[in-house]
XYZ file of C-alpha atoms in Angstrom:
695
model
C -11.210 169.141 -27.635
C -9.045 168.791 -24.487
C -12.104 168.146 -22.352
C -13.266 165.350 -24.657
C -9.857 163.652 -24.513
C -9.901 163.902 -20.762
C -13.290 162.165 -20.509
C -12.239 159.335 -22.853
C -9.187 158.573 -20.787
C -11.378 157.456 -17.766
C -13.472 154.923 -19.706
C -10.943 152.004 -19.849
C -10.227 152.377 -16.151
C -13.891 152.037 -15.184
C -14.332 149.053 -17.498
C -11.387 147.318 -15.873
C -12.951 147.841 -12.456
C -16.186 146.181 -13.648
C -14.291 143.220 -15.137
C -12.290 142.811 -11.943
C -15.467 142.879 -9.829
C -17.073 140.212 -11.990
C -13.918 138.112 -11.690
C -14.024 138.369 -7.885
C -17.700 137.399 -7.764
C -17.148 134.321 -9.954
C -14.178 133.353 -7.821
C -16.287 133.523 -4.667
C -19.057 131.486 -6.338
C -16.598 128.791 -7.463
C -15.068 128.610 -4.009
C -18.546 128.333 -2.449
C -19.607 125.577 -4.817
C -16.410 123.670 -4.100
C -16.961 124.033 -0.373
C -20.548 122.812 -0.637
C -19.539 119.827 -2.749
C -16.655 118.801 -0.484
C -18.253 119.451 2.910
C -22.001 118.776 2.299
C -21.836 116.681 -0.865
C -22.622 113.367 0.781
C -25.596 114.791 2.680
C -27.070 116.304 -0.463
C -26.453 113.073 -2.343
C -28.410 111.107 0.263
C -31.238 113.639 0.082
C -31.364 113.315 -3.696
C -31.509 109.542 -3.387
C -34.481 109.747 -1.056
C -38.012 109.312 -2.319
C -41.447 109.442 -0.787
C -43.184 106.130 -1.080
C -46.876 105.329 -0.994
C -48.835 106.474 2.008
C -49.543 103.644 4.455
C -53.137 103.531 5.698
C -54.176 101.695 8.831
C -57.823 100.572 9.178
C -60.176 101.919 11.836
C -63.295 100.337 13.358
C -66.510 100.560 11.348
C -69.391 102.668 12.539
C -72.077 101.111 14.698
C -75.668 100.442 13.647
C -78.382 101.379 16.157
C -82.161 101.124 16.243
C -84.496 104.125 16.553
C -84.139 104.068 20.354
C -80.320 104.220 19.985
C -79.773 100.649 21.099
C -76.814 99.001 19.440
C -77.725 96.431 16.791
C -74.289 95.973 15.198
C -71.043 96.789 16.988
C -67.330 96.047 16.796
C -65.650 93.542 19.091
C -61.876 94.013 19.504
C -59.721 90.952 18.855
C -56.053 90.256 19.449
C -54.250 90.001 16.137
C -50.810 89.524 14.624
C -49.989 91.574 11.534
C -47.240 91.767 8.937
C -46.033 94.723 6.872
C -43.709 94.075 3.945
C -41.213 96.897 4.175
C -39.324 95.798 1.085
C -37.973 92.514 2.437
C -36.549 89.854 0.154
C -38.131 86.413 -0.106
C -35.295 84.954 1.911
C -35.887 87.484 4.698
C -39.607 86.685 4.642
C -38.858 82.963 4.871
C -36.549 83.463 7.844
C -39.214 85.543 9.624
C -41.876 82.924 8.841
C -39.684 80.186 10.319
C -39.215 82.157 13.528
C -42.871 83.123 13.837
C -44.085 79.544 13.186
C -42.291 78.481 16.384
C -44.239 81.062 18.399
C -47.811 80.699 17.123
C -50.144 78.086 15.677
C -51.140 78.857 12.102
C -53.939 77.217 10.126
C -52.772 75.579 6.920
C -56.124 74.911 5.243
C -55.478 77.499 2.530
C -52.169 76.003 1.432
C -52.587 74.469 -2.030
C -50.697 71.652 -3.734
C -49.011 74.210 -5.994
C -47.903 76.192 -2.921
C -46.173 73.052 -1.619
C -44.390 72.453 -4.917
C -43.101 76.033 -5.094
C -42.030 75.853 -1.450
C -40.117 72.616 -1.998
C -38.163 74.151 -4.903
C -37.404 77.255 -2.839
C -36.027 75.154 0.007
C -34.195 72.648 -2.227
C -32.700 74.626 -5.124
C -29.844 72.188 -5.827
C -32.101 69.108 -5.827
C -34.559 70.973 -8.044
C -31.800 71.927 -10.516
C -30.684 68.287 -10.630
C -34.063 67.363 -12.106
C -33.152 69.172 -15.332
C -31.162 67.076 -17.806
C -28.022 68.176 -19.597
C -29.854 68.108 -22.934
C -32.588 70.355 -21.542
C -30.036 72.844 -20.273
C -28.439 72.949 -23.720
C -31.848 73.733 -25.193
C -32.243 76.443 -22.560
C -28.871 78.012 -23.441
C -29.883 77.841 -27.080
C -33.007 79.796 -26.091
C -35.287 76.963 -27.195
C -36.569 76.572 -23.634
C -37.561 79.506 -21.406
C -37.164 79.998 -17.668
C -40.854 79.175 -17.344
C -40.359 75.891 -19.245
C -37.493 74.876 -16.980
C -39.497 75.730 -13.848
C -42.465 73.712 -15.085
C -40.210 70.698 -15.625
C -38.965 70.988 -12.044
C -42.523 71.131 -10.727
C -43.602 68.088 -12.733
C -40.683 65.985 -11.456
C -41.178 66.535 -7.742
C -42.307 63.187 -6.333
C -45.022 62.633 -3.684
C -42.327 61.283 -1.361
C -40.367 64.521 -1.693
C -43.481 66.571 -0.920
C -43.937 64.574 2.272
C -40.760 66.255 3.507
C -42.972 69.290 4.158
C -44.203 68.131 7.549
C -46.740 69.837 9.815
C -44.210 72.340 11.167
C -42.901 73.224 7.707
C -46.496 73.507 6.492
C -47.118 76.260 9.063
C -43.991 78.036 7.855
C -45.327 77.780 4.301
C -48.739 79.153 5.351
C -47.073 82.192 6.953
C -44.644 82.722 4.078
C -47.506 82.564 1.595
C -49.315 85.397 3.392
C -46.132 87.447 3.782
C -45.378 87.096 0.082
C -48.928 87.869 -1.091
C -49.132 91.230 0.675
C -48.427 94.555 -0.951
C -45.390 96.631 -0.073
C -45.916 98.897 2.954
C -49.461 97.549 3.393
C -50.276 96.034 6.751
C -52.129 92.737 6.594
C -53.615 90.565 9.314
C -51.764 87.254 9.619
C -53.836 85.801 12.442
C -56.888 87.192 14.235
C -58.795 84.039 15.133
C -57.882 82.320 18.354
C -54.811 84.419 19.180
C -54.069 83.342 22.739
C -52.663 85.682 25.402
C -49.554 83.518 25.438
C -49.055 83.887 21.678
C -49.580 87.635 21.882
C -47.081 87.956 24.723
C -44.360 85.808 23.200
C -44.623 87.532 19.805
C -44.494 90.953 21.479
C -41.316 89.918 23.311
C -39.623 88.875 20.058
C -40.630 91.702 17.731
C -37.011 92.832 17.308
C -36.135 89.521 15.673
C -39.326 89.453 13.585
C -38.995 92.281 11.025
C -42.379 93.377 9.680
C -44.352 91.505 12.348
C -46.426 93.380 14.930
C -49.123 92.727 17.513
C -52.259 94.771 17.096
C -56.022 94.925 17.621
C -58.424 93.829 14.932
C -62.209 94.234 14.833
C -65.089 91.890 14.197
C -68.783 92.695 13.732
C -71.018 91.579 16.614
C -74.817 91.355 16.578
C -76.632 92.260 19.786
C -79.904 90.708 18.582
C -78.367 87.561 17.112
C -80.014 86.690 13.765
C -82.836 89.238 13.964
C -82.866 91.317 10.766
C -79.431 89.957 9.909
C -80.217 89.365 6.241
C -80.991 93.094 5.871
C -78.039 94.286 7.955
C -75.694 92.564 5.519
C -72.167 91.231 5.784
C -68.613 92.561 5.845
C -65.732 90.842 4.059
C -63.265 88.963 6.251
C -59.669 90.086 6.645
C -58.427 87.347 4.306
C -61.009 88.241 1.634
C -60.172 91.891 1.136
C -61.870 93.899 -1.575
C -64.435 92.064 -3.737
C -62.870 91.275 -7.118
C -65.867 92.614 -9.043
C -65.577 96.005 -7.311
C -61.796 96.222 -7.023
C -61.306 99.278 -9.236
C -64.212 101.095 -7.577
C -62.710 100.766 -4.098
C -59.088 101.349 -5.126
C -60.151 104.641 -6.706
C -61.520 105.639 -3.297
C -58.253 105.132 -1.424
C -58.994 101.624 -0.135
C -56.260 99.035 0.266
C -56.657 95.668 -1.399
C -56.967 93.823 1.898
C -59.465 96.253 3.484
C -62.681 94.791 4.809
C -65.780 96.337 3.278
C -69.520 95.873 3.357
C -70.423 93.272 0.775
C -74.212 93.117 1.043
C -77.324 95.066 1.998
C -77.045 97.815 4.644
C -73.295 97.314 5.178
C -72.777 97.675 1.413
C -75.313 100.445 0.807
C -73.771 102.685 3.477
C -70.144 101.592 3.099
C -68.912 105.172 2.595
C -70.536 106.183 5.889
C -69.608 103.150 8.005
C -66.034 102.701 6.761
C -64.511 105.804 8.321
C -61.184 107.500 7.650
C -58.017 105.469 8.064
C -54.975 106.732 9.913
C -52.201 107.549 7.436
C -48.423 107.338 7.700
C -46.015 108.542 5.001
C -42.829 106.480 4.688
C -39.627 108.090 3.346
C -37.322 105.553 1.725
C -33.926 105.558 0.058
C -33.402 104.382 -3.504
C -33.083 100.755 -2.365
C -36.499 100.851 -0.703
C -35.328 100.920 2.891
C -37.360 103.134 5.188
C -35.349 106.097 6.443
C -38.114 107.782 8.420
C -41.882 108.141 8.578
C -44.281 111.000 9.143
C -47.808 110.707 10.561
C -50.298 112.391 8.237
C -53.613 111.817 9.984
C -54.810 110.103 13.110
C -57.776 108.402 11.503
C -61.425 108.407 12.493
C -63.823 105.508 12.967
C -66.861 105.265 10.717
C -70.048 107.190 11.361
C -72.877 105.477 13.203
C -76.197 104.688 11.527
C -79.481 105.066 13.395
C -82.238 102.982 11.842
C -85.953 103.676 11.813
C -86.428 100.059 12.899
C -87.602 99.404 16.455
C -85.921 96.157 17.484
C -88.477 95.373 20.193
C -91.243 95.579 17.626
C -89.152 93.741 15.037
C -88.596 90.802 17.369
C -92.263 90.669 18.332
C -93.303 90.589 14.668
C -90.701 87.889 13.992
C -92.144 85.823 16.806
C -95.720 86.260 15.553
C -94.794 85.125 12.043
C -92.933 82.098 13.388
C -95.824 81.017 15.597
C -98.451 81.516 12.908
C -96.395 79.766 10.244
C -95.947 76.693 12.447
C -99.669 76.830 13.301
C -100.611 77.044 9.604
C -98.504 73.979 8.864
C -100.930 71.946 10.978
C -103.694 72.612 8.423
C -104.229 70.305 5.448
C -102.850 71.420 2.091
C -99.864 73.298 3.523
C -97.011 71.164 2.208
C -95.596 74.178 0.321
C -96.265 76.742 3.055
C -92.813 77.832 4.215
C -92.619 81.645 4.501
C -94.389 84.887 5.364
C -93.548 88.604 5.235
C -94.669 91.689 7.167
C -93.682 95.346 6.737
C -94.756 98.138 9.093
C -94.250 101.733 7.935
C -95.213 105.199 9.064
C -97.439 106.326 6.140
C -96.611 110.000 6.720
C -92.815 109.747 6.834
C -91.840 106.532 5.077
C -89.964 105.278 8.145
C -89.903 101.481 8.209
C -90.515 100.344 11.790
C -90.293 96.616 11.131
C -89.566 94.478 8.089
C -89.900 90.862 8.989
C -89.592 87.740 6.916
C -89.390 84.167 8.130
C -88.713 81.019 6.145
C -88.807 77.352 7.095
C -85.735 75.616 5.745
C -83.389 72.737 6.431
C -80.177 73.616 8.245
C -77.372 72.446 5.960
C -75.068 71.718 8.882
C -77.431 69.923 11.272
C -80.010 68.647 8.794
C -82.807 69.944 11.015
C -85.844 71.882 9.848
C -85.534 75.406 11.277
C -87.046 78.870 10.958
C -84.561 81.320 9.498
C -84.531 85.076 8.953
C -85.682 86.208 5.517
C -86.378 89.905 6.085
C -84.578 90.453 2.785
C -87.532 88.853 1.048
C -89.781 91.787 1.961
C -88.356 93.690 -1.021
C -86.403 91.115 -3.057
C -89.193 88.568 -3.648
C -92.536 89.206 -5.368
C -95.806 87.278 -5.593
C -99.346 87.403 -6.943
C -101.181 89.130 -4.103
C -104.809 89.044 -5.162
C -107.511 91.503 -4.126
C -105.357 93.809 -1.996
C -104.711 95.848 -5.176
C -108.402 96.607 -5.754
C -108.116 100.034 -4.145
C -105.719 101.008 -6.941
C -108.118 99.525 -9.501
C -111.018 101.687 -8.290
C -108.861 104.835 -8.250
C -107.626 104.008 -11.775
C -111.245 103.699 -12.860
C -112.000 107.119 -11.365
C -108.954 108.735 -13.017
C -109.752 107.338 -16.457
C -113.378 108.397 -16.126
C -114.838 104.931 -16.736
C -116.518 104.882 -13.323
C -117.593 107.596 -10.918
C -118.714 107.766 -7.301
C -121.717 105.462 -6.929
C -121.296 103.538 -10.207
C -123.092 100.185 -9.837
C -122.321 96.852 -11.495
C -124.120 93.512 -11.186
C -121.806 90.867 -9.686
C -122.914 88.155 -12.114
C -119.961 86.165 -13.450
C -118.598 86.979 -16.907
C -118.478 84.293 -19.597
C -116.040 85.103 -22.362
C -115.942 82.768 -25.342
C -113.531 79.819 -24.891
C -112.781 80.985 -21.345
C -113.978 79.573 -17.996
C -116.522 81.668 -16.108
C -114.787 84.585 -14.366
C -116.603 85.483 -11.172
C -116.362 86.485 -7.535
C -116.128 83.872 -4.755
C -119.966 84.130 -4.521
C -122.731 86.162 -6.133
C -122.676 89.496 -4.255
C -125.597 91.297 -5.945
C -125.539 94.790 -7.386
C -122.711 96.833 -5.875
C -121.253 100.312 -5.912
C -117.481 100.708 -5.654
C -117.461 101.056 -1.848
C -119.257 97.783 -1.270
C -117.240 96.170 -4.051
C -114.172 96.841 -1.901
C -115.901 95.774 1.310
C -117.031 92.442 -0.145
C -114.072 92.082 -2.528
C -116.012 91.756 -5.769
C -113.952 90.500 -8.678
C -116.683 91.199 -11.193
C -116.825 94.909 -10.345
C -113.099 95.145 -11.139
C -113.610 93.169 -14.382
C -116.208 95.651 -15.643
C -113.900 98.540 -14.716
C -111.033 96.952 -16.665
C -113.221 96.308 -19.716
C -114.240 99.946 -19.774
C -110.626 101.093 -19.451
C -109.821 98.835 -22.418
C -112.752 100.277 -24.410
C -114.228 96.805 -24.694
C -117.813 95.604 -24.920
C -118.898 92.502 -23.007
C -121.564 90.077 -24.258
C -122.220 86.694 -22.687
C -120.121 83.904 -24.256
C -118.898 86.220 -27.009
C -115.290 87.193 -27.777
C -114.015 90.154 -25.797
C -111.895 92.671 -27.643
C -109.982 95.340 -25.767
C -107.403 97.983 -26.566
C -104.009 96.521 -25.520
C -102.920 99.979 -24.337
C -105.158 99.370 -21.329
C -102.391 97.210 -19.837
C -100.028 100.198 -19.843
C -102.750 102.528 -18.539
C -103.447 100.285 -15.554
C -99.813 99.451 -14.852
C -98.754 103.088 -14.987
C -101.535 103.973 -12.585
C -100.571 101.108 -10.251
C -96.927 102.237 -10.387
C -97.927 105.671 -9.097
C -98.908 103.888 -5.869
C -95.706 101.806 -5.830
C -97.128 98.588 -7.316
C -94.811 97.068 -9.901
C -92.182 99.809 -9.544
C -89.207 100.478 -7.309
C -90.262 101.850 -3.958
C -86.933 103.645 -3.486
C -86.063 101.727 -0.303
C -82.482 102.602 0.727
C -81.242 99.040 0.272
C -79.774 97.327 -2.819
C -81.284 94.641 -5.039
C -84.931 95.666 -4.781
C -87.103 93.693 -7.203
C -89.949 95.312 -9.117
C -91.782 92.082 -9.858
C -92.905 90.091 -12.892
C -95.114 91.668 -15.539
C -97.162 89.294 -17.676
C -96.296 89.534 -21.366
C -99.572 88.443 -22.973
C -102.184 91.052 -23.887
C -105.120 88.653 -24.143
C -108.287 90.238 -22.697
C -108.621 87.681 -19.914
C -105.245 88.689 -18.509
C -106.358 92.311 -18.234
C -109.157 91.110 -15.958
C -106.611 89.126 -13.923
C -104.361 92.196 -13.672
C -106.960 94.334 -11.894
C -107.588 91.676 -9.216
C -103.870 91.070 -8.485
C -103.563 87.709 -10.255
C -101.296 88.539 -13.184
C -98.352 90.748 -12.142
C -96.373 90.154 -8.950
C -95.567 92.545 -6.084
C -93.439 92.629 -2.935
C -94.485 93.316 0.646
C -92.569 96.626 0.473
C -94.566 97.660 -2.605
C -97.823 96.753 -0.854
C -97.008 98.836 2.220
C -96.078 101.820 0.038
C -99.327 101.416 -1.902
C -101.551 101.264 1.177
C -99.626 104.150 2.771
C -100.409 106.255 -0.293
C -104.107 105.619 0.258
C -103.795 106.113 4.020
C -102.125 109.547 3.802
C -104.415 110.902 1.103
C -102.329 110.396 -2.031
C -98.631 110.937 -1.262
C -96.285 108.112 -2.291
C -93.638 108.189 0.424
C -90.177 106.743 -0.108
C -89.592 104.009 2.480
C -86.290 104.153 4.337
C -84.600 102.169 7.084
C -81.861 104.707 7.932
C -83.110 107.564 10.088
C -79.931 109.422 11.096
C -76.159 109.454 10.734
C -74.079 110.293 13.807
C -70.501 111.358 14.303
C -68.612 108.635 16.203
C -67.698 108.988 19.863
C -64.807 107.366 21.685
C -66.907 106.274 24.650
C -68.757 102.991 24.089
C -72.074 104.292 25.431
C -71.796 107.844 24.121
C -73.605 109.149 21.063
C -72.106 111.698 18.727
C -73.908 114.665 17.177
C -76.285 114.163 14.259
C -74.557 114.897 10.944
C -77.488 113.998 8.718
C -81.190 113.482 9.293
C -83.127 111.538 6.661
C -86.153 113.658 5.850
C -89.449 112.296 4.483
C -89.432 112.180 0.685
C -92.559 112.339 -1.449
C -91.909 110.463 -4.701
C -95.146 111.544 -6.354
C -98.722 112.473 -5.568
C -101.873 110.774 -6.803
C -103.840 113.282 -8.856
C -107.365 112.365 -7.799
C -110.407 114.128 -6.396
C -110.270 114.044 -2.559
C -113.794 112.613 -2.571
C -112.568 109.640 -4.627
C -109.821 108.914 -2.105
C -112.359 109.251 0.710
C -114.635 106.645 -0.891
C -111.814 104.133 -1.304
C -110.784 104.667 2.305
C -114.404 104.183 3.356
C -114.477 100.897 1.475
C -111.271 99.826 3.242
C -112.795 100.746 6.593
C -115.903 98.658 5.871
C -113.662 95.675 5.052
C -112.603 95.528 8.693
C -115.310 97.301 10.672
C -118.639 96.537 9.010
C -120.398 93.187 9.125
C -119.882 91.305 5.884
C -116.438 92.824 5.290
C -113.860 90.215 4.316
C -111.742 90.949 7.419
C -114.601 91.841 9.794
C -114.398 88.561 11.734
C -110.767 89.221 12.685
C -110.701 93.001 13.128
C -114.163 94.106 14.240
C -113.134 94.162 17.911
C -109.877 96.064 17.345
C -109.984 99.268 19.422
C -107.685 101.199 17.052
C -110.200 101.529 14.144
C -108.295 99.678 11.374
C -108.954 99.860 7.641
C -107.570 97.647 4.925
C -108.017 95.099 2.199
C -107.625 91.326 2.090
C -106.201 89.351 -0.803
C -106.356 85.752 -2.030
C -104.636 84.891 -5.303
C -104.803 81.734 -7.371
C -101.171 81.162 -8.244
C -98.626 78.474 -9.079
C -95.919 77.204 -6.768
C -92.426 78.456 -7.616
C -90.453 77.672 -4.464
C -87.497 75.458 -3.527
C -89.422 72.216 -4.197
C -90.373 73.278 -7.731
C -87.875 70.879 -9.323
C -89.995 67.928 -8.211
C -92.922 68.796 -10.465
C -91.984 68.734 -14.132
C -93.383 71.313 -16.549
C -96.635 72.113 -14.767
C -96.143 73.704 -11.319
C -98.705 72.821 -8.636
C -101.544 75.344 -8.087
C -101.491 77.166 -4.754
C -103.247 80.026 -3.009
C -101.338 83.143 -1.922
C -102.709 85.204 0.956
C -102.122 88.930 1.536
C -103.372 91.823 3.627
C -102.854 95.582 3.590
C -104.009 97.779 6.429
C -103.579 101.088 8.235
C -104.805 102.505 11.523
C -106.469 104.482 12.904
C -108.685 104.825 9.840
C -109.364 108.542 10.442
C -105.776 109.654 11.057
C -103.423 106.791 10.110
C -100.103 106.487 11.916
C -99.113 102.968 10.885
C -99.428 101.055 7.617
C -98.969 97.296 7.279
C -98.522 94.740 4.516
C -98.655 90.955 4.961
C -97.867 88.308 2.336
C -98.080 84.549 2.908
C -97.057 82.890 -0.383
C -98.222 79.336 -1.162
C -100.388 79.471 1.968
C -102.489 76.447 1.083
C -103.826 74.155 -1.623
C -107.440 73.184 -2.087
C -110.423 74.861 -0.439
C -109.345 75.027 3.230
C -108.194 78.628 3.855
C -106.031 78.835 6.991
C -106.443 82.660 7.198
C -102.753 83.046 8.091
C -102.699 86.568 6.632
C -105.518 87.757 8.909
C -104.171 86.024 12.007
C -100.727 87.510 11.499
C -102.120 90.968 10.657
C -104.369 91.202 13.720
C -101.643 90.100 16.119
C -99.102 92.487 14.559
C -101.356 95.554 14.797
C -102.392 94.620 18.345
C -98.722 94.404 19.266
C -97.925 97.740 17.649
C -100.644 99.651 19.528
C -99.843 97.914 22.792
C -96.156 98.793 22.511
C -96.930 102.301 21.270
C -97.796 103.396 24.790
C -94.096 103.621 25.635
C -92.756 104.601 22.222
C -92.549 107.667 19.985
C -93.187 106.026 16.636
C -95.487 108.724 15.349
C -92.991 111.532 15.837
C -92.110 113.203 12.542
C -88.334 113.896 12.217
């Protein structure tokens, strides 16, 4: 019992020690907190009031565009520029800066609107503006029967023309600057002037930067074109600094970390490869206090200019083809019946890789500024415009006949014209006798193709009797044609490709027109893909104009390493017997190399063994002068040509289209003249090139 009492007597003492220790610890903590609050309180308060604002991004030069020999096509030219960054300034501060800057530089005022002038007058004359509001109107305002907006509108309406004249030329420049200052986004640098910034302006602004908050002198960039207008419609355009992001794609670009005033590719190659060419902007993080004033900034990334694009295009060849088209178009215009003749298109492609070596389009048009008739670039038309092309499609017709089993190697038809009830005689340009499919291609028999189409449509022909066919034949033929690239997207790596017009009627006569290229329409790019498929033995290659992507280099003449190589892409293969493809290719060879062939006169002496198919289509004019001719468009003849060479081991494929080439009976043969000169040029230039190299 004594031992238990002894143990209990120590318990309160130990508990007191614990309580005392806790008391000491809390005392130390309270003293420490007091010390921190008194000594460091203000510092911590400032830190708490800080905030990290949006990251500021500064643009970098776009990537260059080069041809297949690494010669620069599109580059960046540095330009002196004056910029402004709104770092949270008030409107009054912006106005004061604009007034100072207007004395140092000349600023264009063409974008100042009448409304801008009215707002500016009120801002500069607040008392006179308030005096325009009557006592009764102010009472209504205080009674909340008029809003601030109503009062402001009344002020605007009552400013007289004489009062607006107070904004003279000098004040107008101030307004133009203030307008740009005020329209920018906070902490976003915008270009105020980059056109015609003189060395004197740059120097005097640089000297006065301390008194011009937000203003800076910098270097801006502008796209330059080493080959002037050559291929320019395909290269595309970039928005100007005062345009910024296109309104219709605003959300798309903002989601990808673009600023609203960034310049971006807005058409064709510049648009298609915007993500590659744009590069990575340098980034700066601003730290501000709660009032928005910048306390400090931290660099996040240095930035990196856009990657360079290497095209498959050879600019020497491109310019030569351009020149040939121009010369032959002007020459064709000297023939009768060529009032509507105003354009022509040529595409050259490697049939084994899909690399486009040249895509040339030329168009005769009136210069809107000078009023003169000039030849302008229309390379875009090689894949965005489509036409009836005539007999060039007959190779696809024969192969469709083989695939459907309605004809076989050696099938013979008599070339006598077909007379369908209530329809004009449908025939070839002359009676060609009894033909197999090879000679039907050589001589370009329409009637052979008609019989093939009738069989595909499960029809039965009798002279001057109705012709009934299965309407599904239209789909059968079109699907087969599409497997070659006719009437379908070729997959060219450029936007806005057109597939062409497909006739809607299923009358039997239109099926016959379809198989001779006089119903649906096709582009030059589709034709070159089609003939390439025949040339390479049945592989439909995807055409492409971009060959490589390179990392940028600082040195102007240095090339960076390859980051991506565009490999050949087979879109589909033609499932036909190799012997069938051989027979079609033999027919194409006879077209150009055997007497009687429709292109023999122009290509028989060519040393590079060409093969191909000519085309003449009865069509209707649908060009810029169409509005002159009421409901019924004038009839015209379209000319086309597809070819490849050498015929035994093709390395180049070509398509030529000359829409609205002539009216009447006088054929100017512009398609054949252009085609021969283009292929001659290719093989002559090939001696010093590496066009046939597979990536």
